[in-house]
Coordinates of C-alpha atoms in Angstrom, one line a residue:
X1 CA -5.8 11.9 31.9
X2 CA -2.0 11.4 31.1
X3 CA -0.6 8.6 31.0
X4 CA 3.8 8.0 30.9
X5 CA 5.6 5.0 29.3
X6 CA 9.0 4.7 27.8
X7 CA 7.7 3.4 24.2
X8 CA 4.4 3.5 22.7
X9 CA 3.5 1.7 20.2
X10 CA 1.2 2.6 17.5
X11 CA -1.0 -0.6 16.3
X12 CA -1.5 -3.5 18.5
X13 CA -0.9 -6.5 15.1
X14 CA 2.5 -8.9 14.9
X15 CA 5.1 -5.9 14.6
X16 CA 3.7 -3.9 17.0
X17 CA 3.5 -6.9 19.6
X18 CA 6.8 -7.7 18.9
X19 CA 8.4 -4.6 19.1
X20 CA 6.4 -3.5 22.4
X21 CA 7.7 -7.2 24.0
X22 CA 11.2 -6.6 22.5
X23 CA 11.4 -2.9 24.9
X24 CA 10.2 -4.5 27.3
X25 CA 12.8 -7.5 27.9
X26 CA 15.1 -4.7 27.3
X27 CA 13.8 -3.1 30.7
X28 CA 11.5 -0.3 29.8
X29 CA 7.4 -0.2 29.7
X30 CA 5.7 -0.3 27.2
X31 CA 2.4 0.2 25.7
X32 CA 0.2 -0.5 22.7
X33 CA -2.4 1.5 21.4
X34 CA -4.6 0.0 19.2
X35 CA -8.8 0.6 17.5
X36 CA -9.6 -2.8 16.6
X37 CA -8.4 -6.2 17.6
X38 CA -5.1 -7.1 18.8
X39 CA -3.0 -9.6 16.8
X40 CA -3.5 -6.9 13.7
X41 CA -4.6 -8.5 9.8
X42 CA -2.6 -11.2 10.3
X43 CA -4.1 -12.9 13.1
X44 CA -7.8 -11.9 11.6
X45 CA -7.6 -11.1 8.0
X46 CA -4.9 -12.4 6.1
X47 CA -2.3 -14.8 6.8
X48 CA -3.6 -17.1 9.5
X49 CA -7.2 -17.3 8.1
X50 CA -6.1 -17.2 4.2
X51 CA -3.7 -20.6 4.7
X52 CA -6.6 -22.0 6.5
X53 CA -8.8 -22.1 3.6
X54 CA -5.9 -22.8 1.2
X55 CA -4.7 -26.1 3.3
X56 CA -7.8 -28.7 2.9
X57 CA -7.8 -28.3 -1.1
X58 CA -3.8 -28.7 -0.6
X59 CA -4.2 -31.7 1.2
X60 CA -6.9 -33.4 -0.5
X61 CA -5.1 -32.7 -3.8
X62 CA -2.1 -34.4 -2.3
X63 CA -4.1 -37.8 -1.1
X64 CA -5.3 -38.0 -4.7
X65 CA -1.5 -37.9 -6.0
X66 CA -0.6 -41.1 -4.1
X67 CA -1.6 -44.5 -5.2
X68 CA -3.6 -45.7 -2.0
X69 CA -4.7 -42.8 -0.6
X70 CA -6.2 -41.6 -3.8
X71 CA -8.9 -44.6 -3.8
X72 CA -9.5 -43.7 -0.4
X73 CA -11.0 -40.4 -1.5
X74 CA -14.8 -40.4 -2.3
X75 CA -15.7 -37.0 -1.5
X76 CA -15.0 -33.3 -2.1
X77 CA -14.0 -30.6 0.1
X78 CA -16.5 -29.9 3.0
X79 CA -17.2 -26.1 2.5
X80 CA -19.0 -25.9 6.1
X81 CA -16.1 -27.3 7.7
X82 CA -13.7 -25.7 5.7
X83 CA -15.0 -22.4 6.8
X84 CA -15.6 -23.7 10.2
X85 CA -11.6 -23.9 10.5
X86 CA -10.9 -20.8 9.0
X87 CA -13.2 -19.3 12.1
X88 CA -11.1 -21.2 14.6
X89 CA -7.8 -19.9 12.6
X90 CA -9.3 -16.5 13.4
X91 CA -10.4 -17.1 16.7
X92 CA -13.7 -16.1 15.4
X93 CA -12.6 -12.1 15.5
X94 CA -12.1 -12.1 19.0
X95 CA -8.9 -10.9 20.9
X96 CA -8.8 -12.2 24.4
X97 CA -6.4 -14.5 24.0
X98 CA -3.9 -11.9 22.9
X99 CA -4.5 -9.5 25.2
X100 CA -4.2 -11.6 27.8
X101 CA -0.4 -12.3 26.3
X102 CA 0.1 -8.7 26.2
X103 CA -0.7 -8.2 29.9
X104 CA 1.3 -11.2 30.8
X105 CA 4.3 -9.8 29.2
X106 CA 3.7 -6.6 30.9
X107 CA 2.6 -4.7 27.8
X108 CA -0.3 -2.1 28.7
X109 CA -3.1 -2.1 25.9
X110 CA -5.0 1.3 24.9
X111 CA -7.8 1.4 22.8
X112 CA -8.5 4.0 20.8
X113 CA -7.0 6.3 17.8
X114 CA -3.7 7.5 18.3
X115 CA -2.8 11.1 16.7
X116 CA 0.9 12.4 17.7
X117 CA 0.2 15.5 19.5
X118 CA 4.3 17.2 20.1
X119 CA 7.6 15.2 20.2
X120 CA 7.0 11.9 22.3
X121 CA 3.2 13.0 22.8
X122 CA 0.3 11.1 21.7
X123 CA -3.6 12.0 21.8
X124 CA -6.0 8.5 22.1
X125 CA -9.7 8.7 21.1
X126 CA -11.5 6.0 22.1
X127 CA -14.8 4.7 20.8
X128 CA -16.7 6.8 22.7
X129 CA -14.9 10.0 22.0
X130 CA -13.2 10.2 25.3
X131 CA -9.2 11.6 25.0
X132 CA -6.1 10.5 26.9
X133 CA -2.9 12.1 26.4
X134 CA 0.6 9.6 26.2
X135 CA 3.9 10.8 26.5
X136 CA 6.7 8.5 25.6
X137 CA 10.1 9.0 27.7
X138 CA 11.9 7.3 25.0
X139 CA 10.3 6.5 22.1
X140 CA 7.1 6.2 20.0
X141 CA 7.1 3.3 17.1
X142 CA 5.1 2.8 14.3
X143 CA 3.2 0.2 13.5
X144 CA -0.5 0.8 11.6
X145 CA 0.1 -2.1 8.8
X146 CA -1.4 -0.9 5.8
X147 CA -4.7 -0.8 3.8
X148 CA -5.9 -2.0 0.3
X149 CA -4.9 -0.1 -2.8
X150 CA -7.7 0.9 -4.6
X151 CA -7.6 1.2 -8.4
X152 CA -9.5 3.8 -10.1
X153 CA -11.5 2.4 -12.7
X154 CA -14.8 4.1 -13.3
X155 CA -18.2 2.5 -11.4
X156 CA -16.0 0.6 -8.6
X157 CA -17.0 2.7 -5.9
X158 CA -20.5 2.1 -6.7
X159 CA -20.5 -1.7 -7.2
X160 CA -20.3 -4.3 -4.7
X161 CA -16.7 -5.6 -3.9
X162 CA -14.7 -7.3 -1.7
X163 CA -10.9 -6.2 -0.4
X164 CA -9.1 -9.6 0.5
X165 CA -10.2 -9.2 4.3
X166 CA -14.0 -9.5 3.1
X167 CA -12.2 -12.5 1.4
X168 CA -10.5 -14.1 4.2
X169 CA -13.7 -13.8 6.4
X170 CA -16.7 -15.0 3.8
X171 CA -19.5 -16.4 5.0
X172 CA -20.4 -18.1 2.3
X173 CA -18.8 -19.4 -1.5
X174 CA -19.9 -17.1 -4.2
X175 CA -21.0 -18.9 -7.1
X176 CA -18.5 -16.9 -9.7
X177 CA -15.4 -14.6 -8.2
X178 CA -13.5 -12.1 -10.4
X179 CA -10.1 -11.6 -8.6
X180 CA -8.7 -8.3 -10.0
X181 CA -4.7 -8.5 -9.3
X182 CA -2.5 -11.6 -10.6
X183 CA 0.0 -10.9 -7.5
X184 CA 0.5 -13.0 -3.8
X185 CA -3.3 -12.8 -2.9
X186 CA -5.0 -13.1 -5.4
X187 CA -3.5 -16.0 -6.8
X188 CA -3.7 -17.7 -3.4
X189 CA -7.5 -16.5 -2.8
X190 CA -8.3 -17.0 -6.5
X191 CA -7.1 -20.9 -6.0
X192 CA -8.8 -21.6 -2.6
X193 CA -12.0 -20.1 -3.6
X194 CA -11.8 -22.1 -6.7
X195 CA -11.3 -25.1 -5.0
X196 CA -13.8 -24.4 -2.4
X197 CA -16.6 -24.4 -5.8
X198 CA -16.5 -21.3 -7.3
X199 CA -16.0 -20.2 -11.0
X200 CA -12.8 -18.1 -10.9
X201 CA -11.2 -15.4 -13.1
X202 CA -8.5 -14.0 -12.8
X203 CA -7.7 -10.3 -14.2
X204 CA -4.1 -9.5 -14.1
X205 CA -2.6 -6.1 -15.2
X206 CA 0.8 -7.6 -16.6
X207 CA 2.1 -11.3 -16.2
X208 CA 0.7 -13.6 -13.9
X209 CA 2.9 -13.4 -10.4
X210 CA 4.6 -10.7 -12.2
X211 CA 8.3 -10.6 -9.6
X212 CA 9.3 -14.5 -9.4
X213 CA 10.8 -15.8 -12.1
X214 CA 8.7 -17.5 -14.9
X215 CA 9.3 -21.1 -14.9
X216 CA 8.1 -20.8 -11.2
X217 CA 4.9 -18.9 -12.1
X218 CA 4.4 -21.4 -15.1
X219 CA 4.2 -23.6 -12.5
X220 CA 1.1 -21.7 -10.5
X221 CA -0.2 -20.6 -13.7
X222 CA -0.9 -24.5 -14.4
X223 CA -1.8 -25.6 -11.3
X224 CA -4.6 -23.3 -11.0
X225 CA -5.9 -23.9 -14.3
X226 CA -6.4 -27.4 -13.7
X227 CA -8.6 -25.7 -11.0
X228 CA -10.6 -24.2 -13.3
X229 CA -9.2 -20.9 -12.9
X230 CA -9.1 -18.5 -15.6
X231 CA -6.3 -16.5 -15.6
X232 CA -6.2 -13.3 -17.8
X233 CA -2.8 -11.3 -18.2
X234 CA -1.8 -8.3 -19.4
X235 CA -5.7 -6.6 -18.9
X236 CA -7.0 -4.3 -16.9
X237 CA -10.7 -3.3 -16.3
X238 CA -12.2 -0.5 -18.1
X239 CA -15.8 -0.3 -16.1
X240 CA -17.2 -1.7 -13.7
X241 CA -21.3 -1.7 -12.6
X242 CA -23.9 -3.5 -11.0
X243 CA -25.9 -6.2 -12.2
X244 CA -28.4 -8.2 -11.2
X245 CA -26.7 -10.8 -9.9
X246 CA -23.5 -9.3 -8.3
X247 CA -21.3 -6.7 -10.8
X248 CA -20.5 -6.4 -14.7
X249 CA -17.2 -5.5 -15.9
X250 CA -15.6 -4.7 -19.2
X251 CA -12.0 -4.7 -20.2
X252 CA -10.0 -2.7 -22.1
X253 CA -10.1 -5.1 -25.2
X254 CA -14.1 -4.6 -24.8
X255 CA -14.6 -8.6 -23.2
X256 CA -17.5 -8.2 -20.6
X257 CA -17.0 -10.6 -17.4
X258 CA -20.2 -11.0 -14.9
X259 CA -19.5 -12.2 -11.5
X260 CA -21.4 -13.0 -8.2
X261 CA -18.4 -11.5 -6.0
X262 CA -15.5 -9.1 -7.2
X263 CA -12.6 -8.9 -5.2
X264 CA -9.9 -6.5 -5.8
X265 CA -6.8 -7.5 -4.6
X266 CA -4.5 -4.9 -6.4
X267 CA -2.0 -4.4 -3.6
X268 CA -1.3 -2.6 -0.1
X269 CA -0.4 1.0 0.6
X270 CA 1.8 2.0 4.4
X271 CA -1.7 3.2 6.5
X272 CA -0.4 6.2 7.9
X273 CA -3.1 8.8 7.1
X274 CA -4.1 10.8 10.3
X275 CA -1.4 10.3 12.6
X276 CA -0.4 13.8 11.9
X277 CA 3.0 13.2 10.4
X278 CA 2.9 16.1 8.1
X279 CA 3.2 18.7 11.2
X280 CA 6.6 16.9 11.8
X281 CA 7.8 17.6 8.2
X282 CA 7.2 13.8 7.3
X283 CA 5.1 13.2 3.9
X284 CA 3.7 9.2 4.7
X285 CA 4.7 8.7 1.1
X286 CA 7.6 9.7 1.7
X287 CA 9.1 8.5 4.6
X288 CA 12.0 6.6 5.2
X289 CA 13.5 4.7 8.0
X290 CA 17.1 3.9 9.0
X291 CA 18.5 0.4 9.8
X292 CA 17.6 0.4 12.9
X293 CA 13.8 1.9 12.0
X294 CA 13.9 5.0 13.1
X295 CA 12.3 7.8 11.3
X296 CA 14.7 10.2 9.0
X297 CA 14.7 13.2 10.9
X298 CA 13.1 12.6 14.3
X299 CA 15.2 11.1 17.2
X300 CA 11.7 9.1 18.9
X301 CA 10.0 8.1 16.1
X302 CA 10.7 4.6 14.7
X303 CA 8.4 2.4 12.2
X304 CA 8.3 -1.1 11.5
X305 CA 6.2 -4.1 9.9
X306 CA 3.9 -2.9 6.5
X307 CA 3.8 1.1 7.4
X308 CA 8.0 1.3 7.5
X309 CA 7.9 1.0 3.3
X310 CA 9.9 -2.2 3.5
X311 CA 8.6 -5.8 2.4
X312 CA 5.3 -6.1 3.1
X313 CA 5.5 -9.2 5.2
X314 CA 4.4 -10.9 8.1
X315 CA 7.6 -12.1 9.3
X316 CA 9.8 -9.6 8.1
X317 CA 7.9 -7.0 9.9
X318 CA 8.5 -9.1 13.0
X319 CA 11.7 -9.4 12.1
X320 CA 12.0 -4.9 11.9
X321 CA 10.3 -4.8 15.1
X322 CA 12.7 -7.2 17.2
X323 CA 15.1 -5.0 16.1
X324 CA 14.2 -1.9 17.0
X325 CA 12.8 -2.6 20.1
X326 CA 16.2 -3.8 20.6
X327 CA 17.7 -0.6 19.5
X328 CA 15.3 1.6 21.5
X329 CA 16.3 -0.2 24.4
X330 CA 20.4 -0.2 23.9
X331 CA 19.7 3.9 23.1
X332 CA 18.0 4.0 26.3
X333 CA 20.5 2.2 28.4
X334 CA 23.1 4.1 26.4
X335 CA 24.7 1.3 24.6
X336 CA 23.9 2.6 20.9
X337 CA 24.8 6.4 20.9
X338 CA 21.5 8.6 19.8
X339 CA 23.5 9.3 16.2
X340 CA 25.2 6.5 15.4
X341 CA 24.5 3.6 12.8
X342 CA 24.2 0.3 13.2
X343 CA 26.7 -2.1 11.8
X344 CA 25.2 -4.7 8.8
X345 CA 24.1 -7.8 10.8
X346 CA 24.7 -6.6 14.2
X347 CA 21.5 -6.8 16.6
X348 CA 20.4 -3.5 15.7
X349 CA 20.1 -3.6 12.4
X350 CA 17.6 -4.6 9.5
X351 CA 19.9 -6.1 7.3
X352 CA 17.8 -8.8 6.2
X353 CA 15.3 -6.6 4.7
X354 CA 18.0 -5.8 1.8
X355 CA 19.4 -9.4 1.6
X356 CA 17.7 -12.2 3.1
X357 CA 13.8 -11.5 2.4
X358 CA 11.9 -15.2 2.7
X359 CA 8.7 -14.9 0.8
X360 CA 6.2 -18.1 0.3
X361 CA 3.2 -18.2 -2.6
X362 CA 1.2 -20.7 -0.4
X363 CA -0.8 -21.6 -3.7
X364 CA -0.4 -25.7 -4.8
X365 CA 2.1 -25.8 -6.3
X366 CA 3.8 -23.4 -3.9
X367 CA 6.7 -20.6 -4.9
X368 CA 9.4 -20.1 -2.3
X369 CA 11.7 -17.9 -2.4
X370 CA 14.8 -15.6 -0.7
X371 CA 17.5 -13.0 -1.4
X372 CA 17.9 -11.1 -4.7
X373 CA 16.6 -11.8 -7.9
X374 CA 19.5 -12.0 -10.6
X375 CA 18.2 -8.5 -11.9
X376 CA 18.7 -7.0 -8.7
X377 CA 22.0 -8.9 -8.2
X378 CA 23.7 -6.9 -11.2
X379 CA 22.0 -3.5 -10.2
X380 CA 24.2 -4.1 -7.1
X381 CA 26.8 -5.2 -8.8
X382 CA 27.2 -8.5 -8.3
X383 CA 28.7 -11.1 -11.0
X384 CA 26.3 -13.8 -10.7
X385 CA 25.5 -17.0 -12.1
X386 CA 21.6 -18.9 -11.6
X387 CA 21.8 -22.6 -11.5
X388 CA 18.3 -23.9 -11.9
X389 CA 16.8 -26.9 -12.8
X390 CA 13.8 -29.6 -12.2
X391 CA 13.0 -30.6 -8.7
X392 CA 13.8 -34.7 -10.1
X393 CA 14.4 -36.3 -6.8
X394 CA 13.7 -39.9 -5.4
X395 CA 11.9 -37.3 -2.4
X396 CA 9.7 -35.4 -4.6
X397 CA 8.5 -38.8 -6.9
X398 CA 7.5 -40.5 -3.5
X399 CA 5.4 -37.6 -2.4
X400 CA 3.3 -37.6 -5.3
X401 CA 3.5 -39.7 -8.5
X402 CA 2.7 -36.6 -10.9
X403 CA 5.4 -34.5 -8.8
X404 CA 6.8 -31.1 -10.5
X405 CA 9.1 -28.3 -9.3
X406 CA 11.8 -26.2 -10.1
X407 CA 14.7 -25.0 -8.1
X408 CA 17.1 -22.3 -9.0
X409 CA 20.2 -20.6 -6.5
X410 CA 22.5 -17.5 -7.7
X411 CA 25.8 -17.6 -6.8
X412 CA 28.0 -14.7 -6.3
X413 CA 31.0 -16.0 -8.5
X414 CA 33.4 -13.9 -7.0
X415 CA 32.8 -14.7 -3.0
X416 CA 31.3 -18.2 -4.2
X417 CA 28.2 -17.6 -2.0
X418 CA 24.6 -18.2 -2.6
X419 CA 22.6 -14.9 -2.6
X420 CA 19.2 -16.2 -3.9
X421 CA 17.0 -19.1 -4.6
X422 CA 13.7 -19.8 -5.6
X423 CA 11.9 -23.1 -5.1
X424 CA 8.1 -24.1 -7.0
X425 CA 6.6 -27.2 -6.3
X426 CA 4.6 -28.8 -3.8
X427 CA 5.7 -28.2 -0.2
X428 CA 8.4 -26.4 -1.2
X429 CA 7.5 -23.7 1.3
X430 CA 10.0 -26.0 3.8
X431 CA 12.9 -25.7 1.7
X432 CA 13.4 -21.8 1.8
X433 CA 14.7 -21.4 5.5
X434 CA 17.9 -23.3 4.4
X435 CA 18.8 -21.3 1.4
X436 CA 18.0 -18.4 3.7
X437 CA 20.8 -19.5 6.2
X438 CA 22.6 -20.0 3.5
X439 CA 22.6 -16.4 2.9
X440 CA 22.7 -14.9 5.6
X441 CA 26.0 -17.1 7.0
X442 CA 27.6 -16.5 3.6
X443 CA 28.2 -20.1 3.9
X444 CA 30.8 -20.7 0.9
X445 CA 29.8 -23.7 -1.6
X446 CA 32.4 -25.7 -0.6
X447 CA 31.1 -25.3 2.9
X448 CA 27.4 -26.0 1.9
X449 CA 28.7 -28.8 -0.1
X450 CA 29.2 -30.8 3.5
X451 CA 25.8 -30.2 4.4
X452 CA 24.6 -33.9 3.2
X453 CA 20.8 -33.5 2.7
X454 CA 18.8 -36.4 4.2
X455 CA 17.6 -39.2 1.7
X456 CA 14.4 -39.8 0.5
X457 CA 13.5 -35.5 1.0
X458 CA 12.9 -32.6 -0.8
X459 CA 16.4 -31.4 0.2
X460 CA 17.6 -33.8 -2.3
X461 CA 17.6 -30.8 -4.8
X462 CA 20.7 -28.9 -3.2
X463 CA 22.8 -31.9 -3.7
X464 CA 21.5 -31.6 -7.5
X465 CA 22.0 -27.7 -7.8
X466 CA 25.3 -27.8 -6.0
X467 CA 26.5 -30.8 -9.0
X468 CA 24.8 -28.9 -11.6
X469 CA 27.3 -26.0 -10.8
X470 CA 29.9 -27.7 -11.1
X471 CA 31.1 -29.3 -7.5

C-alpha cells in the first residue's frame, strides 16, 4: 500500500515528535514512523528514568545537610520504591499515552523500519515483515537518536554487560558495578547506583568529566567519593572475561577489578545504519546539516536531535527540530526560498547549537553549564576574560550548612557580553537558564547589572560575579 504525507518523520522520540507537531501547526501532515516505543530513549531509557533514580539519594542527602530535618532521618534509601518510581517515570515501557498525543495533534504513527527507497520515498517493514511504501510531498526528516559506542577491548563481546539503557531499566541493585566512561552518564549512573547500595568503580580513559572545567569536576569528583565511589582516571581496560560471579577485568597498569555488573557507558554514535543513505551519496559519518537541518546536498532530507552530529541532547534536539519543522513549513508555503540560508537567530535557524548549548550533570553536587568554554572562545576569536569564584551566598548556606559551589561567566571584553558560565553545586541545575538568556539576548553587563537577584537564593552569585568583575 502507499501511503502520501507532506513530512515524514524518521523515529517517533522527543525530536521527532517535535519536529512532526512543528509541520503540522505550520499546515501540512505529517507522520512518524517508528519500531519501538514512541517518546524515543528519553522517555524510556535515559533522561526521564535516570533523574528518577538520581533524585531520592539527592534529596535525602539534602535533609541530612539541614539541622532539623537531619534528626528526622532514621532510615536509608528504599531501593523497592526507588525503583518503583523509576517504572512510573518510564511509564513502565509502555506508549499509549504518547500515541494518544500524537493522534490528538494530528500526527499519523507507522510502525515499522523505515529504509529511503528514491527522493521523498520511504519503504516501512513492520514486525511481521509486511511493506508499505511513503512518499513525502515535502520533506522527509531525520530523527533515529543514536546508539552506544562500543569500545574494542578484547573479551567484551563475550562477557556480560550493560549499555546505560540496561542501566536505567535494572530490576535489581548489583552488589559491585564497574562503570567504564568518566563522562555525563556514567558519573550520574555511577552515583545513583552507588547510593542505591552498590560498590562502585569508576574507570575513566582521561580525567574525570573530562570537558567542564576542573574546579567544577573537583567538585563531582568529591561528592561521589564520599559515596564510596571509586573513581579511576587516566585508565583504560585491557581485558575483559567472565567470572563466576559477574566479569573480570584488567587494566592497562595490570590492576584486576571483579564486578557483579559492568556497564559501559563510553559514549553515543548518530544511529543511521540502514536507512540507505549511502545510495544518496551521504556517508552517516559524514553527514552534515545546514542551519536550518537540512541535509548537504539533498533538498527533502533534513536531520535533527542525536543523528544531525550536533550536541547530543535532549533539549537541544528539541530545540533542532522546532526549527526545522518550522523551516519545512515556511519552504512549503514559500516563505524561505528552497536555496536560501537562514539568518543567525531568526526562526529558522539553529543558532543555539553553536552558542547557547545548556548542558546539566544531574550528579549531587550538580555541574551546569552554557555557551563556550574559554578555549573555544579564543579558537573563535574572542578576547575573553572568566570570572569565577565560590558560590558564598547567604542562599546557598541556608540550603545546607556544609554548602559548596563554584560559579564562573566569560565575558566577551570587547562587546561586554557574557558568552559562558558554568555553575557546580547543589541545585545549581536552576541557575543555568538565566546565564543562557543572558546569552542569547547579548544582554550587556551594565544591562544585567539591573537584574537585582532575589535575596536569600542561589541567584545571589551573579550579584557576586558581576562585583568580582569589576561593576
Amino acid at each position: 500500500m502507499d501511503y502520501d504525507y507532506d513530512v515524514i518523520v524518521i523515529g517517533g522520540g522527543a525530536a521527532g515528535e517535535n519536529a512532526a507537531a512543528r509541520a503540522v501547526k505550520g499546515g501540512l501532515s505529517a507522520a512518524i514512523v517508528e519500531a519501538d516505543l514512541v517518546g524515543g530513549s528519553c522517555s524510556y531509557w535515559a533522561c526521564q528514568p535516570s533523574k528518577a533514580l538520581l533524585r531520592p539519594g539527592a534529596a535525602l542527602k539534602a535533609a541530612r545537610s539541614v539541622a532539623g530535618a537531619r534528626e528526622a532521618v532514621t532510615g536509608s534509601l528504599d531501593v523497592p520504591s526507588v525503583l518503583g518510581r523509576r517504572d512510573a517515570a518510564a511509564n513502565s515501557w509502555e506508549d499509549s499515552a504518547q500515541v494518544e498525543w500524537a493522534a490528538e495533534a494530528g500526527i499519523a504513527i507507522l510502525r515499522g523500519r523505515a529504509r529511503l527507497s528514491g527522493a521523498r520515498r520511504l519503504s516501512v517493514t513492520d514486525a511481521r515483515g509486511d511493506r508499505l511504501m511513503l512518499t513525502a510531498r515535502h520533506a522527509v526528516v531525520l530523527a533515529t537518536g543514536s546508539a552506544p559506542s562500543i569500545p574494542r577491548i578484547p573479551g567484551l563481546h563475550d562477557a556480560p554487560f550493560w549499555t546505560t539503557k540496561d542501566a536505567t531499566s535494572a530490576r535489581e541493585v548489583p552488589e559491585s558495578l564497574v562503570v567504564v566512561g568518566g563522562g555525563v552518564a556514567g558519573a550520574e549512573l555511577a552515583q545513583g547506583f552507588a547510593r542505591l547500595g552498590a560498590g562502585v568503580t569508576v574507570v575513566a580513559r582521561g580525567p574525570f568529566l573530562a570537558g567542564f572545567p576542573v574546579d567544577a569536576r573537583e567538585l563531582v569528583a568529591a561528592g561521589l567519593r564520599a559515596d564510596g565511589v571509586d573513581i579511576l582516571e587516566n585508565a583504560s581496560l585491557e581485558l575483559v572475561e567472565r567470572a563466576d560471579d559477574g566479569v573480570r577485568t584488567t587494566l592497562t597498569d595490570g590492576r584486576a577489578l571483579e564486578a557483579a555488573r559492568l556497564l559501559v557507558a563510553t559514549g553515543r554514535r548518530p544511529a543511521l545504519d540502514g536507512l540507505g543513505l549511502p545510495a544518496f551519496g551521504i556517508e552517516p559519518v559524514s553527514m552534515r546539516v545546514d542551519e536550518t537541518g537540512r541535509v548537504q546536498g539533498l533538498s527533502w532530507l533534513y536531520a535533527v536531535g542525536d543523528c544531525a552530529g550536533g550536541p547530543k541532547l535532549t533539549h537541544q534536539g528539541k530545540y533542532q527540530a522546532r526549527i526545522t519543522g518550522d523551516a519545512i513549513a515556511a519552504r512549503a508555503r514559500g516563505e524561505l526560498e528552497a536555496g536560501a540560508t537562514a539568518e543567525p537567530w531568526s526562526a529558522w535557524a539553529r543558532t543555539a547549537d553553536r552558542l547557547a548549548v545548556p548542558q546539566v550533570v544531574f550528579t549531587d553536587p550538580q555541574v551546569g553549564i552554557v555557551g563556550l568554554s574559554e578555549e573555544e572562545a579564543w579558537e573563535a576569536g574572542l578576547r575573553v576574560r572568566p570570572v569565577a569564584l565560590p558560590i558564598n551566598v547567604t542562599g546557598a548556606s541556608l540550603r545546607a550548612e556544609d554548602y559548596e559551589g563554584w560559579a564562573q561567566i566569560l565575558v566577551d571584553e570587547d562587546l561586554r557580553t557574557i558568552v559562558g558560565a558554568c555553575f557546580a553545586g547543589p541545585d545549581v541545575a536552576e541557575l543555568v537558564q538565566a546565564a543562557t538568556i543572558a546569552i542569547v539576548g547579548e544582554v550587556p553587563l551594565e544591562r544585567l547589572w539591573h537584574a537585582v537577584p532575589a535575596f536569600p537564593t542561589l541567584s545571589e552569585v551573579w550579584l557576586r560575579l558581576l562585583e568580582a568583575y569589576g561593576l
